[in-house]
Coordinates of C-alpha atoms in Angstrom, one line a residue:
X1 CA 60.9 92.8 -34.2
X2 CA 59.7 89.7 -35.9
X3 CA 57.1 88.8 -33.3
X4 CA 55.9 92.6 -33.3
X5 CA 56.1 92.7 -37.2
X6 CA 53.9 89.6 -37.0
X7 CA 51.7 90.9 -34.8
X8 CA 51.4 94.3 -36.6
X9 CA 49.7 93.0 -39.4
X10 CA 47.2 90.5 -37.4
X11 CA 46.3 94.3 -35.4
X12 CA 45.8 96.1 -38.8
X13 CA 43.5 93.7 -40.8
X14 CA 41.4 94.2 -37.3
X15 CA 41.3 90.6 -36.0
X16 CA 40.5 90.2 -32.2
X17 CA 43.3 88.8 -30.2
X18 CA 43.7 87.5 -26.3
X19 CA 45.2 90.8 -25.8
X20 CA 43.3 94.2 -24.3
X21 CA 41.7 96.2 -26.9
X22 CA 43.5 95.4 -30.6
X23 CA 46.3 93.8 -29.7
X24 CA 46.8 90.0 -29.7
X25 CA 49.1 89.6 -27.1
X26 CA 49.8 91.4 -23.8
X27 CA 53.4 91.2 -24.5
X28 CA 52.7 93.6 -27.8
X29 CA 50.8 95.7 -25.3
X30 CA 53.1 95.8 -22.9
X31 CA 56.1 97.1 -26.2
X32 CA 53.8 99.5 -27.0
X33 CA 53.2 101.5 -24.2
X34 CA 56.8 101.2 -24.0
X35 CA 57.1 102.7 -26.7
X36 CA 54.7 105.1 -26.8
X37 CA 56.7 106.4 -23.5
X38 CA 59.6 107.0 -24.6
X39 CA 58.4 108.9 -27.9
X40 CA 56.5 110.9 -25.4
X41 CA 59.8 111.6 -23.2
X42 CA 61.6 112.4 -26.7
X43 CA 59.0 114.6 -28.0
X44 CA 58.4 116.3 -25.0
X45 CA 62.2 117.1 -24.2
X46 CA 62.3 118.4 -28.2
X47 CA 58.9 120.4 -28.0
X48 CA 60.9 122.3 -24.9
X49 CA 63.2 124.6 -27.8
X50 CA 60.5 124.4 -30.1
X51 CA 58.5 126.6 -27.6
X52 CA 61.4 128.5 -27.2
X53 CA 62.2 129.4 -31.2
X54 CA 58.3 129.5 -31.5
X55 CA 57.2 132.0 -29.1
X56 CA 54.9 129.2 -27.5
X57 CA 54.7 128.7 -23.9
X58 CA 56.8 125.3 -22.9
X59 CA 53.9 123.9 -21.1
X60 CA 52.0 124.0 -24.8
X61 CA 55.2 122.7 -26.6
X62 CA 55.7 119.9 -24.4
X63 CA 51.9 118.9 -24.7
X64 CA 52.5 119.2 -28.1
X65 CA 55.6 116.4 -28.0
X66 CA 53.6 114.4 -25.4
X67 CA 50.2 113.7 -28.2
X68 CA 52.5 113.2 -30.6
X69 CA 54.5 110.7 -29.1
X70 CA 51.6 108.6 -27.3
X71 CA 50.5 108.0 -31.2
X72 CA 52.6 105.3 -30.8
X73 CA 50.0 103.5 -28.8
X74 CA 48.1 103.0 -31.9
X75 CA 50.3 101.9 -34.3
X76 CA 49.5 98.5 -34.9
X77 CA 45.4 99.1 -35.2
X78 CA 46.5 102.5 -37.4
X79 CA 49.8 102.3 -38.9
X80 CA 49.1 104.9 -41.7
X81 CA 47.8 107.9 -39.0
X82 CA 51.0 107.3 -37.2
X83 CA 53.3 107.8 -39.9
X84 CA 51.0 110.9 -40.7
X85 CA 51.7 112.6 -37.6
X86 CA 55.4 111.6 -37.7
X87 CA 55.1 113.8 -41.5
X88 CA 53.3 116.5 -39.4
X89 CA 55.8 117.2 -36.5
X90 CA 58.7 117.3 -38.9
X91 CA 58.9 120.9 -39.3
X92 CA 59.0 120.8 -35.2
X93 CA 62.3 118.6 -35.5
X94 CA 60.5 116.3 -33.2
X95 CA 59.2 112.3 -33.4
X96 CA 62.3 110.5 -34.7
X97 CA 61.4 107.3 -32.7
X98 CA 57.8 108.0 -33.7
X99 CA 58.8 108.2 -37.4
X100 CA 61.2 105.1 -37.3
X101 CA 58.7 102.7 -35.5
X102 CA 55.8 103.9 -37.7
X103 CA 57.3 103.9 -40.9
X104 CA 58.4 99.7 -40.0
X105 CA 55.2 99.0 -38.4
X106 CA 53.6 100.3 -42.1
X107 CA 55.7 98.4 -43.6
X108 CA 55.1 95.1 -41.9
X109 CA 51.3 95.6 -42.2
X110 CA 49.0 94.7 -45.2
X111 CA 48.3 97.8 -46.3
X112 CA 48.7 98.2 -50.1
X113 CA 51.8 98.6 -51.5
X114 CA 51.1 101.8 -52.9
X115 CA 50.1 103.5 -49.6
X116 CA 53.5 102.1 -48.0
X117 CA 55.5 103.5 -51.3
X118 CA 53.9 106.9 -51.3
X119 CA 54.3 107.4 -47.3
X120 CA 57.6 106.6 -47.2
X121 CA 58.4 108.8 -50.1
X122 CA 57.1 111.8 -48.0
X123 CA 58.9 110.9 -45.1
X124 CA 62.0 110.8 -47.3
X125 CA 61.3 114.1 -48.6
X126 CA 60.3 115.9 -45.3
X127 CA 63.4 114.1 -43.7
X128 CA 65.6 115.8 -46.3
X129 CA 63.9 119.3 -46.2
X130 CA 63.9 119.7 -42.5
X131 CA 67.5 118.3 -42.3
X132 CA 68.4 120.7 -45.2
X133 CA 66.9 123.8 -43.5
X134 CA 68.3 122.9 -39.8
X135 CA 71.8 122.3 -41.5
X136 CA 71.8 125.6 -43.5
X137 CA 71.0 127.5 -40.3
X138 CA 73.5 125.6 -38.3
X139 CA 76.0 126.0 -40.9
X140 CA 75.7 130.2 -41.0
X141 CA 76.2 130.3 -37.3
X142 CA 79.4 128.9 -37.7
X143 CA 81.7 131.5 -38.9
X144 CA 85.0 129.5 -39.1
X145 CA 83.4 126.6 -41.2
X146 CA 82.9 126.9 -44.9
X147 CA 81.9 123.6 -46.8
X148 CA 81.5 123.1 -50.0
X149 CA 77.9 124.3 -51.4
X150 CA 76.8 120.2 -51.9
X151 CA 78.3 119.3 -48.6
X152 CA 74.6 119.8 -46.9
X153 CA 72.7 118.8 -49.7
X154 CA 74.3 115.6 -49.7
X155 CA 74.2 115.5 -45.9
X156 CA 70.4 115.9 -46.1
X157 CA 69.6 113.2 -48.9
X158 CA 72.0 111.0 -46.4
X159 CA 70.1 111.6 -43.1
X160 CA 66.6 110.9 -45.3
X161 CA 68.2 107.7 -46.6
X162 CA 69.0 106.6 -43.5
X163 CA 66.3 107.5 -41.2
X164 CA 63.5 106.3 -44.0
X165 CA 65.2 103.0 -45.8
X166 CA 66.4 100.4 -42.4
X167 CA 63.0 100.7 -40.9
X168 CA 61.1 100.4 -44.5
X169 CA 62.8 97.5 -45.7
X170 CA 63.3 95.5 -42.4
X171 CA 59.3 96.1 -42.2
X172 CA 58.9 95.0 -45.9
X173 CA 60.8 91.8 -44.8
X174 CA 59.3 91.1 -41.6
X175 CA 55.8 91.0 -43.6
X176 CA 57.2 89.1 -46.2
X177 CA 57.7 86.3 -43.7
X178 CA 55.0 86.6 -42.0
X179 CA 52.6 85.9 -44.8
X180 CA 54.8 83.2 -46.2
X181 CA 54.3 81.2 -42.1
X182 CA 50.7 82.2 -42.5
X183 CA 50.5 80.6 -46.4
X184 CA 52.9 77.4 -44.9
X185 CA 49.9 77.5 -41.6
X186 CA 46.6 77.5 -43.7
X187 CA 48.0 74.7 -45.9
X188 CA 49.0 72.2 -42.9
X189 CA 46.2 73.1 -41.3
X190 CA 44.3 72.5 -45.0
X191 CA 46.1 69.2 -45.5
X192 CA 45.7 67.7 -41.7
X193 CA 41.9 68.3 -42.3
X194 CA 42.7 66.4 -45.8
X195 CA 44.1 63.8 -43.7
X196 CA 41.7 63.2 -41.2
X197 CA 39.1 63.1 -43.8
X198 CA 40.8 60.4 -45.7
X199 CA 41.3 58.9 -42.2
X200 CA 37.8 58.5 -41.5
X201 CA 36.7 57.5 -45.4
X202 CA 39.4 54.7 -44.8
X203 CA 38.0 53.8 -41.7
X204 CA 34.8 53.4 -43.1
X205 CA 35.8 51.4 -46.0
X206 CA 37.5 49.5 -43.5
X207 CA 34.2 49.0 -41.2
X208 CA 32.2 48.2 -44.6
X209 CA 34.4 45.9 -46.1
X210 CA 34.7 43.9 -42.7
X211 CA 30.9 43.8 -43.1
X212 CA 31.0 42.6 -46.5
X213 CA 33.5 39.9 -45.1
X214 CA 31.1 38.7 -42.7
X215 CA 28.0 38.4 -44.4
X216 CA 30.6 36.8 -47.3
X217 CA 31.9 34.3 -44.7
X218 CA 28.4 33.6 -43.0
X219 CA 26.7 32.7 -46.7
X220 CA 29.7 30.2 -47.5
X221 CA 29.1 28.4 -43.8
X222 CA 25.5 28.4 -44.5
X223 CA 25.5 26.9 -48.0
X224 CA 28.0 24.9 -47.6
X225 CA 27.2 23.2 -44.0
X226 CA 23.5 23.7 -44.3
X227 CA 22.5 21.4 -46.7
X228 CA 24.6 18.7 -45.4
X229 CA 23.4 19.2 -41.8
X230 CA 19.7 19.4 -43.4
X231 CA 20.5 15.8 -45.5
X232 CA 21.1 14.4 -42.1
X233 CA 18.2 15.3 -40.0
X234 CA 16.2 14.2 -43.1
X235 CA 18.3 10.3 -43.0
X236 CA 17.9 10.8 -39.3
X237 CA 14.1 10.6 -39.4
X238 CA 14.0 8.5 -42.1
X239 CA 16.0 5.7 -40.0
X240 CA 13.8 6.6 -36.7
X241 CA 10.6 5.4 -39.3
X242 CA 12.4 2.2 -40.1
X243 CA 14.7 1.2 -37.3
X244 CA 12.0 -1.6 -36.7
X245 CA 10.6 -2.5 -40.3
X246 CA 14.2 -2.8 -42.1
X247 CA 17.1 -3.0 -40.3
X248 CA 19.0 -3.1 -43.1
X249 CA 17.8 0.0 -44.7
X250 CA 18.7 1.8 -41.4
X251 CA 22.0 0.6 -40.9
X252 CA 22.3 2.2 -44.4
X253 CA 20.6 5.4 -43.3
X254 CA 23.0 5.4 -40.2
X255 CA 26.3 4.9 -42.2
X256 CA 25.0 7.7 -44.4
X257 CA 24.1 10.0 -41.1
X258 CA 27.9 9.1 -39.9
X259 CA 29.0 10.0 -42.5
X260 CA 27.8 13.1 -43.3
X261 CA 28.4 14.1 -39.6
X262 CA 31.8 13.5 -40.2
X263 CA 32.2 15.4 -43.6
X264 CA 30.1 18.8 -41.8
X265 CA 32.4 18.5 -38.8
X266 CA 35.5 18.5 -40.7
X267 CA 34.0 21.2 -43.4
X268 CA 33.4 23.5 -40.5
X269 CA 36.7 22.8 -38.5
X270 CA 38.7 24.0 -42.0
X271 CA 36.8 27.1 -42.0
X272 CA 37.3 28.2 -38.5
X273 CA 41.0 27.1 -38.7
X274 CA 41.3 29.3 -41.5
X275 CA 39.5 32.0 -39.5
X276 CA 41.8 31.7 -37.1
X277 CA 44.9 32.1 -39.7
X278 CA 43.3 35.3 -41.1
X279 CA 42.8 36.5 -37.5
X280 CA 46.5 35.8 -36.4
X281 CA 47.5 37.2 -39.7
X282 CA 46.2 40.3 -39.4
X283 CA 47.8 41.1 -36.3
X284 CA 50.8 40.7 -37.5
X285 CA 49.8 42.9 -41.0
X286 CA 48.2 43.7 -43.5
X287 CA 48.8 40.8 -45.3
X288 CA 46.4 38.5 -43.9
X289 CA 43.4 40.2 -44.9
X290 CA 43.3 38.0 -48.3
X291 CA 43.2 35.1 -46.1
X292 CA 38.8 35.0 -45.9
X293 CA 39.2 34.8 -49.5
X294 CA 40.1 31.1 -49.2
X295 CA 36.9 30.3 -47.6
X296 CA 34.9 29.5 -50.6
X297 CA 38.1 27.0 -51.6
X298 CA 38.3 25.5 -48.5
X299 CA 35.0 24.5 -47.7
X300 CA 34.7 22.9 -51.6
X301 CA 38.3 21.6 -51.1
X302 CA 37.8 19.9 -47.9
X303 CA 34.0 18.4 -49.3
X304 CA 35.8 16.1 -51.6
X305 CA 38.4 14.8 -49.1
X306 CA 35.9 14.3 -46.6
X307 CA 33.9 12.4 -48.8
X308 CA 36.4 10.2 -50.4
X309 CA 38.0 9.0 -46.3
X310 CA 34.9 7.8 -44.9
X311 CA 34.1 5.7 -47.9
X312 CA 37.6 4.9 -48.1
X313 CA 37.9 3.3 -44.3
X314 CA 34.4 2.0 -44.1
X315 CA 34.5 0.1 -48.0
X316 CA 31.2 1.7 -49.0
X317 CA 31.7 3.9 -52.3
X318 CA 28.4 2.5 -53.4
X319 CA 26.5 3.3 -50.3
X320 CA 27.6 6.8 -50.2
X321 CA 25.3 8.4 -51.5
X322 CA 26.5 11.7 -51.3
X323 CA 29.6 11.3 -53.4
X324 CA 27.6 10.2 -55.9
X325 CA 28.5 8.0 -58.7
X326 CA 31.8 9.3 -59.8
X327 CA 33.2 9.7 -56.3
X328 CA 32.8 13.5 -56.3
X329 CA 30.8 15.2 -53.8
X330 CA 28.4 17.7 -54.4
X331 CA 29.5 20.5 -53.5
X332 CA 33.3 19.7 -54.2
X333 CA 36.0 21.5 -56.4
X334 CA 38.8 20.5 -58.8
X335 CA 42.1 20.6 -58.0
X336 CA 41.8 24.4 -58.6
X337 CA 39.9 25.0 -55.5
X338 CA 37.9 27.4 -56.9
X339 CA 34.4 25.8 -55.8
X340 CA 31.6 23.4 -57.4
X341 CA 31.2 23.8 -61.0
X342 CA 27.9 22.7 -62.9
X343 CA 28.7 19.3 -64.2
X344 CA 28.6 18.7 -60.6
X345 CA 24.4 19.6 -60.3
X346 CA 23.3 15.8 -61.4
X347 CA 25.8 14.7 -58.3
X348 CA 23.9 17.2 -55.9
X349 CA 20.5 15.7 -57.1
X350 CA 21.6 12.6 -56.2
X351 CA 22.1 13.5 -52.9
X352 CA 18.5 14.9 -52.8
X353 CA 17.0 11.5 -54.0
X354 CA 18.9 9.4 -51.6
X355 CA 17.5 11.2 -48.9
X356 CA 13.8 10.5 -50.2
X357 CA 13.1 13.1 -52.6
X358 CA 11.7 13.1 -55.9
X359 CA 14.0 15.0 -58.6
X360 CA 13.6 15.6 -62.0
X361 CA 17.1 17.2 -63.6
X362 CA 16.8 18.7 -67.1
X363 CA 19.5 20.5 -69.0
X364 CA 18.6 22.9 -71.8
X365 CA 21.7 23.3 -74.2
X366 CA 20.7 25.5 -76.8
X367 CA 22.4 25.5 -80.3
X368 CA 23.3 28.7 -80.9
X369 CA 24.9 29.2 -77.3
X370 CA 26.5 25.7 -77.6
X371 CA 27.6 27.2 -80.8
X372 CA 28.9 30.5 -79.2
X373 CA 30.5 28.8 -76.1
X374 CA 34.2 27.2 -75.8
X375 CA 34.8 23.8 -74.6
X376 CA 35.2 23.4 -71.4
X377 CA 38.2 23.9 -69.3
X378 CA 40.5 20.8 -67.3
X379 CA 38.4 21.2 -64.0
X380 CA 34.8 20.9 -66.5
X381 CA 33.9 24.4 -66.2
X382 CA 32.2 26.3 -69.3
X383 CA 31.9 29.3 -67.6
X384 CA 34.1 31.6 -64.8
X385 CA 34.0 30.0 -61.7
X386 CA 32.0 32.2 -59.7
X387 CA 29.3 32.1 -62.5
X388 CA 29.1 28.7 -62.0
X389 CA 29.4 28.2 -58.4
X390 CA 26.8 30.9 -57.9
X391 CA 24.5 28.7 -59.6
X392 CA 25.3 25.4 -57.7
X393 CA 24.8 27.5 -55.1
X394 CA 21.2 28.2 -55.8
X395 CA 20.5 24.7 -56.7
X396 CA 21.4 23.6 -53.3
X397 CA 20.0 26.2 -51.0
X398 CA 16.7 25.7 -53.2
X399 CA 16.6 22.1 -52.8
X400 CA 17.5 22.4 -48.8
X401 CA 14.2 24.3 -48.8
X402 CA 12.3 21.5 -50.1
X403 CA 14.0 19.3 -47.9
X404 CA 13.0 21.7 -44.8
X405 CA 9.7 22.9 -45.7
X406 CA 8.0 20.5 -48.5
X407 CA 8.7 16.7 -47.0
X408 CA 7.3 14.5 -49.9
X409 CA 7.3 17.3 -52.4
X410 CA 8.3 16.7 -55.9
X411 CA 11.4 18.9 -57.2
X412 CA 12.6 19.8 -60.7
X413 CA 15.3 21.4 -61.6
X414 CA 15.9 23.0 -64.8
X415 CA 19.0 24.6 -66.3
X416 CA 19.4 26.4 -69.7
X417 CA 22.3 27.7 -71.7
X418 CA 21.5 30.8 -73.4
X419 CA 23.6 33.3 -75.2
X420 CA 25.5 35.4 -73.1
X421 CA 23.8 33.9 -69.6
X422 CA 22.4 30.8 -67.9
X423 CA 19.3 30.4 -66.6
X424 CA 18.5 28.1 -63.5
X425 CA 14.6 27.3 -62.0
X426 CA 14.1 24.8 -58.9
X427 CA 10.3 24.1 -58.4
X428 CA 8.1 22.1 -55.8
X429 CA 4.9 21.0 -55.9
X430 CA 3.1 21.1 -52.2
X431 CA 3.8 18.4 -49.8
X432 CA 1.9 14.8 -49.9
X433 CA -0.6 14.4 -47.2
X434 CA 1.1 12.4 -44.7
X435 CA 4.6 13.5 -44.8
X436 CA 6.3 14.0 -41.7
X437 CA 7.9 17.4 -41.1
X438 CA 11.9 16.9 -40.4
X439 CA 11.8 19.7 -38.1
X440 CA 14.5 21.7 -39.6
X441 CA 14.9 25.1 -38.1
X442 CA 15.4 28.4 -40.3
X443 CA 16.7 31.7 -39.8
X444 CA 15.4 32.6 -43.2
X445 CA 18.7 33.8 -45.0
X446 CA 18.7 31.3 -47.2
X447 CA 16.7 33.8 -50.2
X448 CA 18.9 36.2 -49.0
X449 CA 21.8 34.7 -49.8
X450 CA 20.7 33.5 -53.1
X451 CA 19.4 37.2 -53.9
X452 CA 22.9 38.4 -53.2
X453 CA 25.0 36.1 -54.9
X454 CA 23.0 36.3 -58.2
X455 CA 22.6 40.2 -58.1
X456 CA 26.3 40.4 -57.6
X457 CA 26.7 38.9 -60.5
X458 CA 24.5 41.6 -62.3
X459 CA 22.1 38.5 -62.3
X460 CA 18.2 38.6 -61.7
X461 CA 16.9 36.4 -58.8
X462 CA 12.7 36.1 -58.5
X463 CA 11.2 33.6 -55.8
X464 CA 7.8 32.7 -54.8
X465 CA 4.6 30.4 -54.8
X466 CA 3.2 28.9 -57.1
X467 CA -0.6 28.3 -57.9
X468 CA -0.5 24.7 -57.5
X469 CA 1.1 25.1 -53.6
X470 CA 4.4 24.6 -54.4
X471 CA 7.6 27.1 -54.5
X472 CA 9.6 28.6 -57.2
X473 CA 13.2 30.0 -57.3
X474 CA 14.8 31.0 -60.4
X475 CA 18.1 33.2 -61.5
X476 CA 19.5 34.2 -64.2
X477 CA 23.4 35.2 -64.2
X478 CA 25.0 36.6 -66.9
X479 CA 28.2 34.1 -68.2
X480 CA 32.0 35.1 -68.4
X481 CA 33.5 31.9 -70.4
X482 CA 36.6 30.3 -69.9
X483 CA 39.1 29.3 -72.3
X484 CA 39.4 25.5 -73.6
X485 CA 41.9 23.9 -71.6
X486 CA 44.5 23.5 -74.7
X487 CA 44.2 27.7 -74.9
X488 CA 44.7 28.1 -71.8
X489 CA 47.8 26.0 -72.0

């Protein structure tokens, strides 16, 4: 019954099914005409005396049993006309199955509760008058039994009870359940479609955050092994032009190319080695997914040790010019690892005028921001350390540029320390007549990258000519200070 119960309902709110006509299934089909056929046999076989006490033909009175019964077909599209007609072929004493199958199948339905109340009260009450009436007759005929004058009254509320109640409640039940799986259905259905919602916004965090990590990872290769590859092909031509004139200038040039060889080589080999870590590490879980986040670390980190070896085997710390005159390279970090910090600019100028070019540094310290900012921290920093590797970083890509397209070009390089944000300009005049080119290729993401590390920031990045021939780059990026190193102790 719970399948038909189930079934019932899906038939009476009128929803098409797999089944012929209204029904859903053909197994509910197949129970129905079942059904309907042996209502028909009952009603038929009782229509037979109700001809007879009638006066009717038997032919009519079983036609009569056999309309009556096939209602049965029709149960589960109209549940409320079948218990009708079981109401209406009470006084007949005919349609018990026909009133028990209707009076569950109303039950189980969605009809209004209401309805379902007010039909089975008039079954119960046309149960218990018929039963009354046949009882009394019944009764009369038998001359040698005399019960009491409750005996079939009580009989008769009995009969109702129990001809009415089972199949009302069991429906009421059946329904009940029913609409509780449908209510459980529509909400796992609601919350897989949740699911694979979420499934797909994670995936495409996933896919944009692995984006982010590449064009993250590709700016820290290019600015940190650009300008050092860039510084070499510049030495490079430099010692072709004087190989012959000064041979001592170009064994200089050609330590200084060796050198800086090495240092890219080794700078590149820590960041794919710690590619390779993240890779391996996120097979394994989750947990290697921080690993890219070292890159920046690394490729300062491993700047300063490649720059102290060479000029450690080869005895030329003054030669070196890239280390510049503290030992330091440009581009290095403290023992914090967290990249170049700006007191580390005059070293990376350096660089630029051993390789030929003319620099003018300035540094604009105003006295209301000097006034307004801490000291600076054990690693030299005034500001937070992306702040100020973001500007190193602009520095050097800026002055790679000259190097690539303004051989011979005067530089300057200004810094300023405002209140609440520091401001960086690189300018170049045009190149002398004369200059040779170096020849340096470009894939022209070196504004790009700037643009993006400033605007990160919140910054403001503007780049272009200049009426005198040259090129202008400057940025300003808002500051987050650090604490003096005693506070932060």
């Amino acid at each position: 019954m719970t399948a038909s119960g189930a079934s019932e309902s899906v038939a009476a709110r009128g929803r098409p099914g797999g089944g012929p006509w209204w029904w859903t299934r053909r197994r509910s089909a197949v129970l129905d005409v079942l059904l309907a056929l042996a209502s028909m046999a009952e009603c038929m076989a009782e229509g037979v005396p109700f001809a007879h006490s009638s006066g009717i033909p038997t032919v009519a009175g079983m036609l009569f049993g056999l309309v009556a019964g096939s209602m049965l077909l029709v149960r589960r599209r109209w549940p409320v006309a079948v218990v009708l007609t079981s109401i209406a072929v009470m006084p007949t004493e005919m349609g018990g199955l026909l009133s028990v199958v209707g009076l569950y199948t109303l039950a189980a339905s969605d009809v209004p509760r209401r309805i379902i109340g007010l039909l089975a009260g008039m079954t119960v009450v046309g149960t218990v008058v018929t039963t009354f009436f046949s009882m009394r007759q019944d009764v009369a005929a038998e001359p040698d039994f005399h019960p009491p004058s409750w005996f079939v009254i009580v009989m008769a509320l009995a009969v109702g009870l129990v001809l009415t109640a089972p199949p009302v409640l069991w429906g009421l039940y059946v329904g009940a359940r029913r609409r509780l799986v449908e209510s459980l259905r529509e909400r796992a259905d609601g919350l897989e479609r949740e699911l694979s919602l979420l499934a797909d916004r994670a995936e495409e965090r996933a896919e944009w955050a692995r984006n982010e990590e590449r064009t993250r990872i590709a700016r820290e290769m290019h600015d940190v092994v650009a300008h050092r590859v860039s510084l070499m092909v510049v030495h490079a031509a430099a010692l072709q032009a004087v190989a012959l004139k000064d041979p001592e200038k170009a064994s200089r040039n050609a330590a200084l190319v060796g050198d800086m060889g090495r240092q890219a080589l080794t700078e590149l080999r820590e960041m794919l080695g710690v590619l390779r870590t993240a890779e391996g590490a996120a097979v394994r879980g989750p947990a290697g997914s921080d690993e890219a986040e070292r890159l920046a670390a690394v490729a300062s980190r491993v700047s300063r040790k490649t720059s102290e070896d060479p000029a450690a085997e080869s005895g030329r710390a003054p030669t070196d010019a890239l280390a510049g005159p503290a030992g330091s390279p440009a581009g290095g970090a403290g023992p914090d690892g967290d990249g170049p910090c700006l007191t580390e600019l005059g070293e990376l100028v350096e660089q630029s005028r051993a390789a030929g070019m003319a620099v003018e540094f300035s540094v604009q310290d105003g006295a209301e921001a000097a006034a307004q900012s801490p000291a600076a921290d054990v690693h030299g920093r005034r500001y937070a350390a992306r702040v100020e590797q973001t500007v190193y970083r602009v520095v050097q890509e800026a002055l790679t540029n000259v190097h690539k397209h303004a051989p011979g070009a005067r530089a300057r390089v200004r810094l300023a320390h405002r209140t609440g944000e520091v401001a960086v300009q690189v300018e170049n005049g045009p190149s002398e007549r004369g200059a040779t080119d170096a020849g340096l290729p470009s894939g022209g993401n070196g504004l790009v990258g700037m643009r993006e590390r400033v605007t990160a920031l919140g910054g403001a990045f503007v780049s272009g000519p200049t009426d005198a021939g040259g090129f202008r780059v400057s940025a300003v990026v808002p500051v987050v200070q650090v604490r003096a190193a005693g506070a932060a102790g």
